[in-house]
PDB file of C-alpha atoms and ligand atoms in Angstrom:
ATOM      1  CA  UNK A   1       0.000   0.000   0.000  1.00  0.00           C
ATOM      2  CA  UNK A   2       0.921   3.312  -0.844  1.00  0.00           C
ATOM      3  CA  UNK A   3       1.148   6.139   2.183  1.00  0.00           C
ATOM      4  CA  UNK A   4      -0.514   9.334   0.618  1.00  0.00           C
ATOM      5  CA  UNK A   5       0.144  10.977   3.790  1.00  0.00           C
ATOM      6  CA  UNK A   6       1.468  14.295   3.381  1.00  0.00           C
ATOM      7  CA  UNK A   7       4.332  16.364   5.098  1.00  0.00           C
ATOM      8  CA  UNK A   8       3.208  20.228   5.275  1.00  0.00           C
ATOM      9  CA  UNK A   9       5.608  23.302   6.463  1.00  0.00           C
ATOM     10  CA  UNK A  10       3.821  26.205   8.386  1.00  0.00           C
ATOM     11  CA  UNK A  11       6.336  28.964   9.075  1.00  0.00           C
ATOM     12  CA  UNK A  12       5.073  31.801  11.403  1.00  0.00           C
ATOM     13  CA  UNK A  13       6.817  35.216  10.146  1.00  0.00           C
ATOM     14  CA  UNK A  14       4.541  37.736  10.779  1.00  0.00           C
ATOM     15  CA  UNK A  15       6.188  38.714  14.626  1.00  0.00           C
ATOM     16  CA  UNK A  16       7.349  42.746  14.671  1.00  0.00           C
ATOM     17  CA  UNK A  17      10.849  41.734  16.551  1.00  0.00           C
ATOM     18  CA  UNK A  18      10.403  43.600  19.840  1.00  0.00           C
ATOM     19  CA  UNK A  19      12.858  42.640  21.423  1.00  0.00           C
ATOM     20  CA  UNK A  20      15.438  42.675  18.868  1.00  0.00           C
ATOM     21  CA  UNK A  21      15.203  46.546  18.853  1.00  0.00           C
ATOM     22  CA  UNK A  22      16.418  46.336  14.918  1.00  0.00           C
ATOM     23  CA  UNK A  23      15.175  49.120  12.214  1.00  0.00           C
ATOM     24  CA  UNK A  24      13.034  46.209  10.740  1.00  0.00           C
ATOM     25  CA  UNK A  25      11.636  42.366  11.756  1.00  0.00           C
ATOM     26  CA  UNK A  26      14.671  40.290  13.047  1.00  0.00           C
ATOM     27  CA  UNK A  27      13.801  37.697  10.217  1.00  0.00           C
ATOM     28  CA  UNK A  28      14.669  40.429   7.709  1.00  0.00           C
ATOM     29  CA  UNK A  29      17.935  40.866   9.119  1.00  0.00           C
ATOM     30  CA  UNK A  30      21.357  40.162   7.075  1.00  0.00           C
ATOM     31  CA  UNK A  31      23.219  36.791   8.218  1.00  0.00           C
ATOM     32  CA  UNK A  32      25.685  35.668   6.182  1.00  0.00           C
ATOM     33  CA  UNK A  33      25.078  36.785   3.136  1.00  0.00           C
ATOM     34  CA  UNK A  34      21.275  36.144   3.534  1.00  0.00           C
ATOM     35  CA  UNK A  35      18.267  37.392   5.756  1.00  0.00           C
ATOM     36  CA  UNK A  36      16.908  34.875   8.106  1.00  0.00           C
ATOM     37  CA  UNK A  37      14.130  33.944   6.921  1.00  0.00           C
ATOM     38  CA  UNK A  38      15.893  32.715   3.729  1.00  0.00           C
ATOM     39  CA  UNK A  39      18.531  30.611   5.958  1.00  0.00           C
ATOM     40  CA  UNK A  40      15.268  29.331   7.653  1.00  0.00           C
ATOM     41  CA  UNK A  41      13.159  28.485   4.881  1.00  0.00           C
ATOM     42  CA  UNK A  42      15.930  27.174   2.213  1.00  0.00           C
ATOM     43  CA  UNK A  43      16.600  24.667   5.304  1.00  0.00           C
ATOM     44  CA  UNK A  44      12.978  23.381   5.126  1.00  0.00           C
ATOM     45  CA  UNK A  45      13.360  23.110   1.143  1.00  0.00           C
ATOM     46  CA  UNK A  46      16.364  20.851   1.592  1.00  0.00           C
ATOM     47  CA  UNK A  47      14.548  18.561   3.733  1.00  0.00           C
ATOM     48  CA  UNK A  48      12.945  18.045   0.443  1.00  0.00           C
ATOM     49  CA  UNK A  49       9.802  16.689   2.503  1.00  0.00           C
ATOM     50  CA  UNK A  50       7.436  19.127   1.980  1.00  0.00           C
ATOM     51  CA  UNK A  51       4.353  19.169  -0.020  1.00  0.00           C
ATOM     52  CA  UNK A  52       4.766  22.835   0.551  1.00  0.00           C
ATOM     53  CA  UNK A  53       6.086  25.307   2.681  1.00  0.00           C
ATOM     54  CA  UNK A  54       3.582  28.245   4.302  1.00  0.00           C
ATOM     55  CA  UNK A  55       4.597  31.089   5.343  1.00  0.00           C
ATOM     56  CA  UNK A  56       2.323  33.400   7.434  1.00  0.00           C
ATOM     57  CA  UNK A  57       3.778  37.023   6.584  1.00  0.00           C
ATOM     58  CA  UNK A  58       1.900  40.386   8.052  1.00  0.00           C
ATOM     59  CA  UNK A  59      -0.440  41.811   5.553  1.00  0.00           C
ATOM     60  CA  UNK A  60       1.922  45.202   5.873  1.00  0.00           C
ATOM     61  CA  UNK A  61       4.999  43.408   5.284  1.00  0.00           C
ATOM     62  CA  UNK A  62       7.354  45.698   2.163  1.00  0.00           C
ATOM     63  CA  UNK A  63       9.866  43.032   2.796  1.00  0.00           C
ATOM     64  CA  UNK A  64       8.444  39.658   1.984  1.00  0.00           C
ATOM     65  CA  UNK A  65       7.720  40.227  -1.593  1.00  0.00           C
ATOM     66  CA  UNK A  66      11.451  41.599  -2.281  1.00  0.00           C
ATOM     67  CA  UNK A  67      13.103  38.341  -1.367  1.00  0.00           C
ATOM     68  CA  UNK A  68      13.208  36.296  -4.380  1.00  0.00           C
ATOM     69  CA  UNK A  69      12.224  33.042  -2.260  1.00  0.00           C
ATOM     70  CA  UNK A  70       9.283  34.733  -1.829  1.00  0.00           C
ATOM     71  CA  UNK A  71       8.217  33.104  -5.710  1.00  0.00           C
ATOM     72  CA  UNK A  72       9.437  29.843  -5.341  1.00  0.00           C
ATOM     73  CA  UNK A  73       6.928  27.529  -6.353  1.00  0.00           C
ATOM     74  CA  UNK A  74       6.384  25.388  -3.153  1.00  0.00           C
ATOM     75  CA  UNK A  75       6.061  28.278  -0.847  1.00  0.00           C
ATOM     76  CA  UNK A  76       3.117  29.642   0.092  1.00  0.00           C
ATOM     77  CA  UNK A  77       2.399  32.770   1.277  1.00  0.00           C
ATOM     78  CA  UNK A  78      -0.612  33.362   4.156  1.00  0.00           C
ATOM     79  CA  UNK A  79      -1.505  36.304   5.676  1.00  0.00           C
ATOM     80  CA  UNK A  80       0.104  36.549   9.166  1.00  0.00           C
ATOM     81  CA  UNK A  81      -2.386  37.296  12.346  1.00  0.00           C
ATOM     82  CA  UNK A  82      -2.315  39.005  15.443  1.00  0.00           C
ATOM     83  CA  UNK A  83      -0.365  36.812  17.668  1.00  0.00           C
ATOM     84  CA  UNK A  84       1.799  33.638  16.346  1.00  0.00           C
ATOM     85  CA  UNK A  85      -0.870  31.198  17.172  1.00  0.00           C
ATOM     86  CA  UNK A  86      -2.978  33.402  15.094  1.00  0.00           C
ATOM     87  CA  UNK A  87      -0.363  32.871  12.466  1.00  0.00           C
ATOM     88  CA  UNK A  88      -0.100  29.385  12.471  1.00  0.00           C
ATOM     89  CA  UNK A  89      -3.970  28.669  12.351  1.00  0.00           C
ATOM     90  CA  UNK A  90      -4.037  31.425   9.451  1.00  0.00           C
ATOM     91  CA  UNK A  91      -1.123  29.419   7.289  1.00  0.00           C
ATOM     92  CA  UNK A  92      -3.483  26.112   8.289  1.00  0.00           C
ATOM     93  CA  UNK A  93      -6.289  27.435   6.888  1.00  0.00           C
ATOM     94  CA  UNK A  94      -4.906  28.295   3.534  1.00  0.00           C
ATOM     95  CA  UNK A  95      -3.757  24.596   2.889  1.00  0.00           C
ATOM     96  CA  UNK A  96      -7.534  23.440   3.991  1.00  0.00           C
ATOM     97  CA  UNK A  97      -8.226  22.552   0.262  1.00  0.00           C
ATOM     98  CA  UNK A  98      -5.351  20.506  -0.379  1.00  0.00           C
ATOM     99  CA  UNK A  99      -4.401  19.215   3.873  1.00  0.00           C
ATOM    100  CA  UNK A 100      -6.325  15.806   4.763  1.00  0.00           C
ATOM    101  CA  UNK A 101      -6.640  15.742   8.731  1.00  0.00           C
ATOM    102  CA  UNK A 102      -4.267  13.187   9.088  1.00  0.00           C
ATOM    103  CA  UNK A 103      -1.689  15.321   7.038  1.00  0.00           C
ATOM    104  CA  UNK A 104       1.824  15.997   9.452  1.00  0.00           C
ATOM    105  CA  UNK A 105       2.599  19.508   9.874  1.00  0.00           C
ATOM    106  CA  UNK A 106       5.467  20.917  10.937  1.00  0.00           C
ATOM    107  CA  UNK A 107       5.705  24.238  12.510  1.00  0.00           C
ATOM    108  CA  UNK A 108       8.423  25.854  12.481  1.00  0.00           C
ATOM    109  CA  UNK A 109       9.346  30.242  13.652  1.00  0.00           C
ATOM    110  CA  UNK A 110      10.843  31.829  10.754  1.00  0.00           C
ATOM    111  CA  UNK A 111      13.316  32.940  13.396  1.00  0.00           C
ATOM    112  CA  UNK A 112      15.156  29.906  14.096  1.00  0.00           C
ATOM    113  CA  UNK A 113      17.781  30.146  10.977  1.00  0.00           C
ATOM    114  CA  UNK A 114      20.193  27.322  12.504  1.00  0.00           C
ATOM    115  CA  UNK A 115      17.976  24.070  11.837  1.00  0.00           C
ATOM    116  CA  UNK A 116      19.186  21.601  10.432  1.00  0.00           C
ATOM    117  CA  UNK A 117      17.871  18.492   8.197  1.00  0.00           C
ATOM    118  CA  UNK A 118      19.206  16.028  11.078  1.00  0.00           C
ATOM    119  CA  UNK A 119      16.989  17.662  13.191  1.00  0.00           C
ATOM    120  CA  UNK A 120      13.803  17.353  11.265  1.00  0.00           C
ATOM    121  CA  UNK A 121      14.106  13.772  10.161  1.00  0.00           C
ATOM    122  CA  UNK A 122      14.923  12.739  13.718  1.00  0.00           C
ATOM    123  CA  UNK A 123      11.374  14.459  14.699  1.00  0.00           C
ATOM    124  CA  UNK A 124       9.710  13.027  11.487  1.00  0.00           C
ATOM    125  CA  UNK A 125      11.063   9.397  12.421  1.00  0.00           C
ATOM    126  CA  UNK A 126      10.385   9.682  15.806  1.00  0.00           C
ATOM    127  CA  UNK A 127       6.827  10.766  15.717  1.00  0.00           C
ATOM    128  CA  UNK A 128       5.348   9.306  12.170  1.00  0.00           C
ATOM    129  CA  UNK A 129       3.625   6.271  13.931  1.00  0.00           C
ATOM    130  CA  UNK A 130       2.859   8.316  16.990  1.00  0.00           C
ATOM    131  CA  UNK A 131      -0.780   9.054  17.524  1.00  0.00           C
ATOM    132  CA  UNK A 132      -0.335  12.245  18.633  1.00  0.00           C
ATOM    133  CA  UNK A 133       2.780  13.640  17.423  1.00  0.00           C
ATOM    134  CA  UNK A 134       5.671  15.766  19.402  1.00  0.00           C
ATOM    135  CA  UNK A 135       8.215  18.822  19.711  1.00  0.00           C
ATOM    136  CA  UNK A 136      11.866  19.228  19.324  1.00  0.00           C
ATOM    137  CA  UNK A 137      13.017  20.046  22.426  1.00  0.00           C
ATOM    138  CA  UNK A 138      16.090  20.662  24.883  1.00  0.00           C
ATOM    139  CA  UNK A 139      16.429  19.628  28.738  1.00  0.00           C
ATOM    140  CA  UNK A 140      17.969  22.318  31.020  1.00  0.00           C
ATOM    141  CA  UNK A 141      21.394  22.114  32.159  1.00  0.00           C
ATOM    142  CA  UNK A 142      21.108  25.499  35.034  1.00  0.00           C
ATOM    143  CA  UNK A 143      19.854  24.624  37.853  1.00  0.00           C
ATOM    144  CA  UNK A 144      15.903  26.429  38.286  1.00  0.00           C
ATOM    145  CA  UNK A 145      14.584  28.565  40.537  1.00  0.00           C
ATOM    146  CA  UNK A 146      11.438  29.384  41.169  1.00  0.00           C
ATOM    147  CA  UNK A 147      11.477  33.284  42.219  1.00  0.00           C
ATOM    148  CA  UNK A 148       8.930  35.713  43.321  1.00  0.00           C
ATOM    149  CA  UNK A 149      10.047  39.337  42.854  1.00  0.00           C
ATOM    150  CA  UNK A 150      13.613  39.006  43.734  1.00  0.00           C
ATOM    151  CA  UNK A 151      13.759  36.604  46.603  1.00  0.00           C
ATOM    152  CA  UNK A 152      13.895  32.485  45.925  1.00  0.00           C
ATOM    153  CA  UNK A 153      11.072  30.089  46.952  1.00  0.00           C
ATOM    154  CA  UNK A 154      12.451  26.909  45.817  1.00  0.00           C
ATOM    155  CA  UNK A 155      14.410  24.932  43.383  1.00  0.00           C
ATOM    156  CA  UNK A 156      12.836  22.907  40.031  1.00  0.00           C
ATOM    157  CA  UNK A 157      13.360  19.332  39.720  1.00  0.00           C
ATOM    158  CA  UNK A 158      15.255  19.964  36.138  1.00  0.00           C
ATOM    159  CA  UNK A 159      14.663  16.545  35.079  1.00  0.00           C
ATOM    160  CA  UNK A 160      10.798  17.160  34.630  1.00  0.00           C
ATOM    161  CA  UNK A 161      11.782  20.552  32.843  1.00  0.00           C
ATOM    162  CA  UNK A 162      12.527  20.742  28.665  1.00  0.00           C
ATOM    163  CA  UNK A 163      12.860  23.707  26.938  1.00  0.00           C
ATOM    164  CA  UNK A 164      10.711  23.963  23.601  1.00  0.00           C
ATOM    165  CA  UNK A 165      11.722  24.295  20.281  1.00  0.00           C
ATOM    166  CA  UNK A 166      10.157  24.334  17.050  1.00  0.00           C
ATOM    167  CA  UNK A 167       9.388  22.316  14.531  1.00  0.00           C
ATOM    168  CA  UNK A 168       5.962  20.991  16.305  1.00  0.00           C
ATOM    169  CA  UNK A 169       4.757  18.224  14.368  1.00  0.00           C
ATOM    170  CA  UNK A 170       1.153  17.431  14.448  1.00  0.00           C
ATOM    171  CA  UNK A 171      -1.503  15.911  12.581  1.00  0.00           C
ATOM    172  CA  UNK A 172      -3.623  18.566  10.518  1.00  0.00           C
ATOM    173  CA  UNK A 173      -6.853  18.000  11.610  1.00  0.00           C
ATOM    174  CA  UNK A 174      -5.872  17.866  15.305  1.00  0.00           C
ATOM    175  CA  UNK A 175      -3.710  20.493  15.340  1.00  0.00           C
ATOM    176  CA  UNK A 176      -6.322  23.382  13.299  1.00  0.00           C
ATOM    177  CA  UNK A 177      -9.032  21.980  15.613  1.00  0.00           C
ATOM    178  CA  UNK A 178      -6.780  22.863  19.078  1.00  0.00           C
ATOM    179  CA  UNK A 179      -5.863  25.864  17.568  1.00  0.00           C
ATOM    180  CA  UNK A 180      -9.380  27.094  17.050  1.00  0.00           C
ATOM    181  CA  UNK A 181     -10.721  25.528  20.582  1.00  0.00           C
ATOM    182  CA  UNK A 182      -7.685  27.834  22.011  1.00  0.00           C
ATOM    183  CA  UNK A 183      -8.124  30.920  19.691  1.00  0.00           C
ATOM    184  CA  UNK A 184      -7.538  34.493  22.456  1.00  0.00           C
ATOM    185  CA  UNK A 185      -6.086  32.666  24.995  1.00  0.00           C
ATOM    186  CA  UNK A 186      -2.941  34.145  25.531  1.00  0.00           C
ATOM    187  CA  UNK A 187      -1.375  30.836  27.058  1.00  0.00           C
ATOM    188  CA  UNK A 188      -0.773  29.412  23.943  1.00  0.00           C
ATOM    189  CA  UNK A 189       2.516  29.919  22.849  1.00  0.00           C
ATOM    190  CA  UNK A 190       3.450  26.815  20.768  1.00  0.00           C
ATOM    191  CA  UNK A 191       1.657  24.445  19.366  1.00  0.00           C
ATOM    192  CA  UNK A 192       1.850  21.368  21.756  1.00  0.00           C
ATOM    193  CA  UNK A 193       0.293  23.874  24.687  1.00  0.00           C
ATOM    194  CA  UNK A 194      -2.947  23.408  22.182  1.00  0.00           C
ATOM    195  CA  UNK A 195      -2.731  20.033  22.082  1.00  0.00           C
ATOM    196  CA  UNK A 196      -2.208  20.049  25.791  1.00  0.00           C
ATOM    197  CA  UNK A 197      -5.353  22.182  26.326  1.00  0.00           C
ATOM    198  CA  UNK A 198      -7.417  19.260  24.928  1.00  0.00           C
ATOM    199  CA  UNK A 199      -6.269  16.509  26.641  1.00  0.00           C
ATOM    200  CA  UNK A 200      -3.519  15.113  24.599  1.00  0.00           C
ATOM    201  CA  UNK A 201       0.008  14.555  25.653  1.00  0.00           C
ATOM    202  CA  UNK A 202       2.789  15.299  23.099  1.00  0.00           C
ATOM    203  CA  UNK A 203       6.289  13.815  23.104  1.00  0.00           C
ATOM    204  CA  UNK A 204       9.832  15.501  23.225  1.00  0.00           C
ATOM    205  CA  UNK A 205      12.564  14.228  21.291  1.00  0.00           C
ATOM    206  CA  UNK A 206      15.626  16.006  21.706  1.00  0.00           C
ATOM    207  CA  UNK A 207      17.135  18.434  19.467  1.00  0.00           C
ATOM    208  CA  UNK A 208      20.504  20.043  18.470  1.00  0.00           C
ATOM    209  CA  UNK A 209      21.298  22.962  20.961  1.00  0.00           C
ATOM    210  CA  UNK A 210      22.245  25.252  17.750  1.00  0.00           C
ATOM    211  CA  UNK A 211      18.860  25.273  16.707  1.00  0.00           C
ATOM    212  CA  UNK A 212      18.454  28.887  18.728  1.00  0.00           C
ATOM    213  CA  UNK A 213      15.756  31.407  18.208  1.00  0.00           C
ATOM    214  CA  UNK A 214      16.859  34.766  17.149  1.00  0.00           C
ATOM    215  CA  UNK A 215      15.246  37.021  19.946  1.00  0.00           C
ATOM    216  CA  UNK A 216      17.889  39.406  21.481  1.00  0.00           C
ATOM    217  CA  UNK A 217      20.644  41.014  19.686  1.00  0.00           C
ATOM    218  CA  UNK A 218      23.044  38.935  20.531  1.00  0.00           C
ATOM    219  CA  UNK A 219      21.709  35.734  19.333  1.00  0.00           C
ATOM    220  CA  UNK A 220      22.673  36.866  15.377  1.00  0.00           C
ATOM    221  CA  UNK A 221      26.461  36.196  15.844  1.00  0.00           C
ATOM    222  CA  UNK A 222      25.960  33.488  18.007  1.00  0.00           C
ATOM    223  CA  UNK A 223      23.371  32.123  15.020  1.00  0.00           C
ATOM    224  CA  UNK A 224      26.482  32.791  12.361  1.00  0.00           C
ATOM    225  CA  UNK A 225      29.186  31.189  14.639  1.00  0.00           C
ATOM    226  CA  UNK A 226      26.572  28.226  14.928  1.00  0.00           C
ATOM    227  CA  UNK A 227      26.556  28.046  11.303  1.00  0.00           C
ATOM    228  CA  UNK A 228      29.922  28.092  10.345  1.00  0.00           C
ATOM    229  CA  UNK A 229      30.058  25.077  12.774  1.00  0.00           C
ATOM    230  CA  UNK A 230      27.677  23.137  11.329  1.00  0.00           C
TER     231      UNK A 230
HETATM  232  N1  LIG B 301       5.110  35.471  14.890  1.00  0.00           N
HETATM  233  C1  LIG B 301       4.059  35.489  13.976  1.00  0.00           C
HETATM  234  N2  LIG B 301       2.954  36.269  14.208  1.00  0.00           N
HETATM  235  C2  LIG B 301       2.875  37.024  15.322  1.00  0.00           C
HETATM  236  C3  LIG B 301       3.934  37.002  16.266  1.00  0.00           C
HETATM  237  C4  LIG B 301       5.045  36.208  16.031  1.00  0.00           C
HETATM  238  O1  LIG B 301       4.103  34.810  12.952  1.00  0.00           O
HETATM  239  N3  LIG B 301       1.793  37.782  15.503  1.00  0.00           N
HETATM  240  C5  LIG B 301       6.310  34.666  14.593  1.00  0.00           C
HETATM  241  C6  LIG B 301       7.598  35.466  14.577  1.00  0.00           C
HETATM  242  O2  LIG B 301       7.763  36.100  13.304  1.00  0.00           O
HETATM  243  C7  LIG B 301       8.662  34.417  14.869  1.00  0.00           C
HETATM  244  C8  LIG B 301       7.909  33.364  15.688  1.00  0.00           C
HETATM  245  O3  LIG B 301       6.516  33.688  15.589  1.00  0.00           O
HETATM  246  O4  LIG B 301       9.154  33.807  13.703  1.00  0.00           O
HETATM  247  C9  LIG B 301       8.375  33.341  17.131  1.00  0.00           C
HETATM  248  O5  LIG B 301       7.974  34.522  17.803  1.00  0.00           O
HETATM  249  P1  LIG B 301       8.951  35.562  18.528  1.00  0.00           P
HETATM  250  O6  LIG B 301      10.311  34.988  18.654  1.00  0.00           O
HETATM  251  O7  LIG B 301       8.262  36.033  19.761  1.00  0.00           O
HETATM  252  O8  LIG B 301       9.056  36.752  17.445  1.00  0.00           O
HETATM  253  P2  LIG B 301       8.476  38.226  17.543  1.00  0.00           P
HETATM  254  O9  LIG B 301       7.092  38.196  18.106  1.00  0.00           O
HETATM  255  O10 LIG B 301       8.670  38.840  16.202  1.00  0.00           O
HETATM  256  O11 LIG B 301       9.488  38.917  18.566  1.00  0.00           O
HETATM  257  P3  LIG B 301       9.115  39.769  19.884  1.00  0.00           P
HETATM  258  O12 LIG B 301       8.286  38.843  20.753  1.00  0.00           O
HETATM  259  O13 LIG B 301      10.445  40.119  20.483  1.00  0.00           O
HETATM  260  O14 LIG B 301       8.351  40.970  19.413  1.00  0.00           O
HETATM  261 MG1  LIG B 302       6.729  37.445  20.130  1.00  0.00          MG
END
């Protein structure tokens, strides 16, 4: 028997970069010779996995339609929403046509440049059999506190705590419908925290620990040392 089930991409891009305090949207920033979101998305094309690749871009973005990536025939471009779930469930809904519900998706933030193709076939043959589905993800080597204010009230057990990365790999149909049930609630900042909401428990599988998320300033040359490493 032949598997028709299909791998999709869904790349939120559509964040303003806050934190970054750049002129313009960290995933338009230069690295190496490229922006970020070009690094980030020509990484998903070399997987060479993807039915197609959707990108959720704000509906005021000048940038997006400069990059010549932009055209490439399996990208997709969605309009971005008000908050990165929003996003997500907005570059969902423009595959709805073409996605069957038990379709794998793979999210994955446009700001996380450093991922590599080890890292997304380990998740894909991890999860594909799983019923659920999973996150990269990284445990914590510091040890945690748990603070109020400035003072300390106690210390984590670190070996219940992983960090979260992206991709998140769920099943279409399971992921659009947690997205929806969660739409507003500002809890939900990845995808598995959906899946949570409804009852479901995701797995980890561990990642690479160069697959950062640009967010500060001084993740960029930490992102180009990582990739002259790789
Ligand atoms: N994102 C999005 N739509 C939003 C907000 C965020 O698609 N409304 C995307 C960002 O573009 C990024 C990913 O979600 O690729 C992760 O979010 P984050 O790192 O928080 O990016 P920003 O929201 O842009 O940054 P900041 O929070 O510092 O403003
Ligand atoms: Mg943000």
């Amino acid at each position: 028997m032949i598997d028709s089930t299909k791998f999709w991409a869904v790349v939120p891009a559509a964040g303003v970069g806050k934190r970054m305090q750049a002129d313009r949207p960290k995933q338009y920033l230069p690295l190496a010779n490229q922006t970020v979101i070009e690094h980030t998305l020509s990484r998903l094309l070399q997987a060479d996995v993807f039915t197609a690749v959707v990108v959720a871009i704000s509906v005021e973005d000048p940038y997006w339609p400069t990059l010549a990536i932009s055209k490439h025939t399996n990208i997709l471009t969605a309009p971005g929403g008000k908050e990165r779930a929003d996003s997500v469930l907005s570059g969902l809904r423009f595959i709805r046509d073409q996605a069957a519900d038990d379709d794998w998706v793979l999210v994955h933030d446009a700001a996380r440049p450093c991922l590599t193709t080890e890292d997304i076939n380990l998740l894909i043959n991890t999860l594909v059999d799983d019923a659920v589905g999973g996150i990269l993800a990284l445990s914590s080597h510091d040890t945690l506190k748990n603070v109020q204010g400035t003072s300390i009230h106690g210390t984590l057990d670190r070996s219940h705590i992983w960090r979260a990365l992206t991709p998140q790999m769920f099943r279409y149909g399971m992921l659009k419908s947690a997205l929806e049930a969660a739409e507003g609630n500002p809890a939900i900042t990845d995808e598995a925290s959906a899946l949570e909401l409804q009852g479901y428990q995701p797995k980890i599988v561990e990642g690479r620990p160069d697959n950062i998320k640009i967010t500060r300033p001084e993740d960029l040359p930490l992102a180009l040392f990582y990739m002259e490493q790789q």
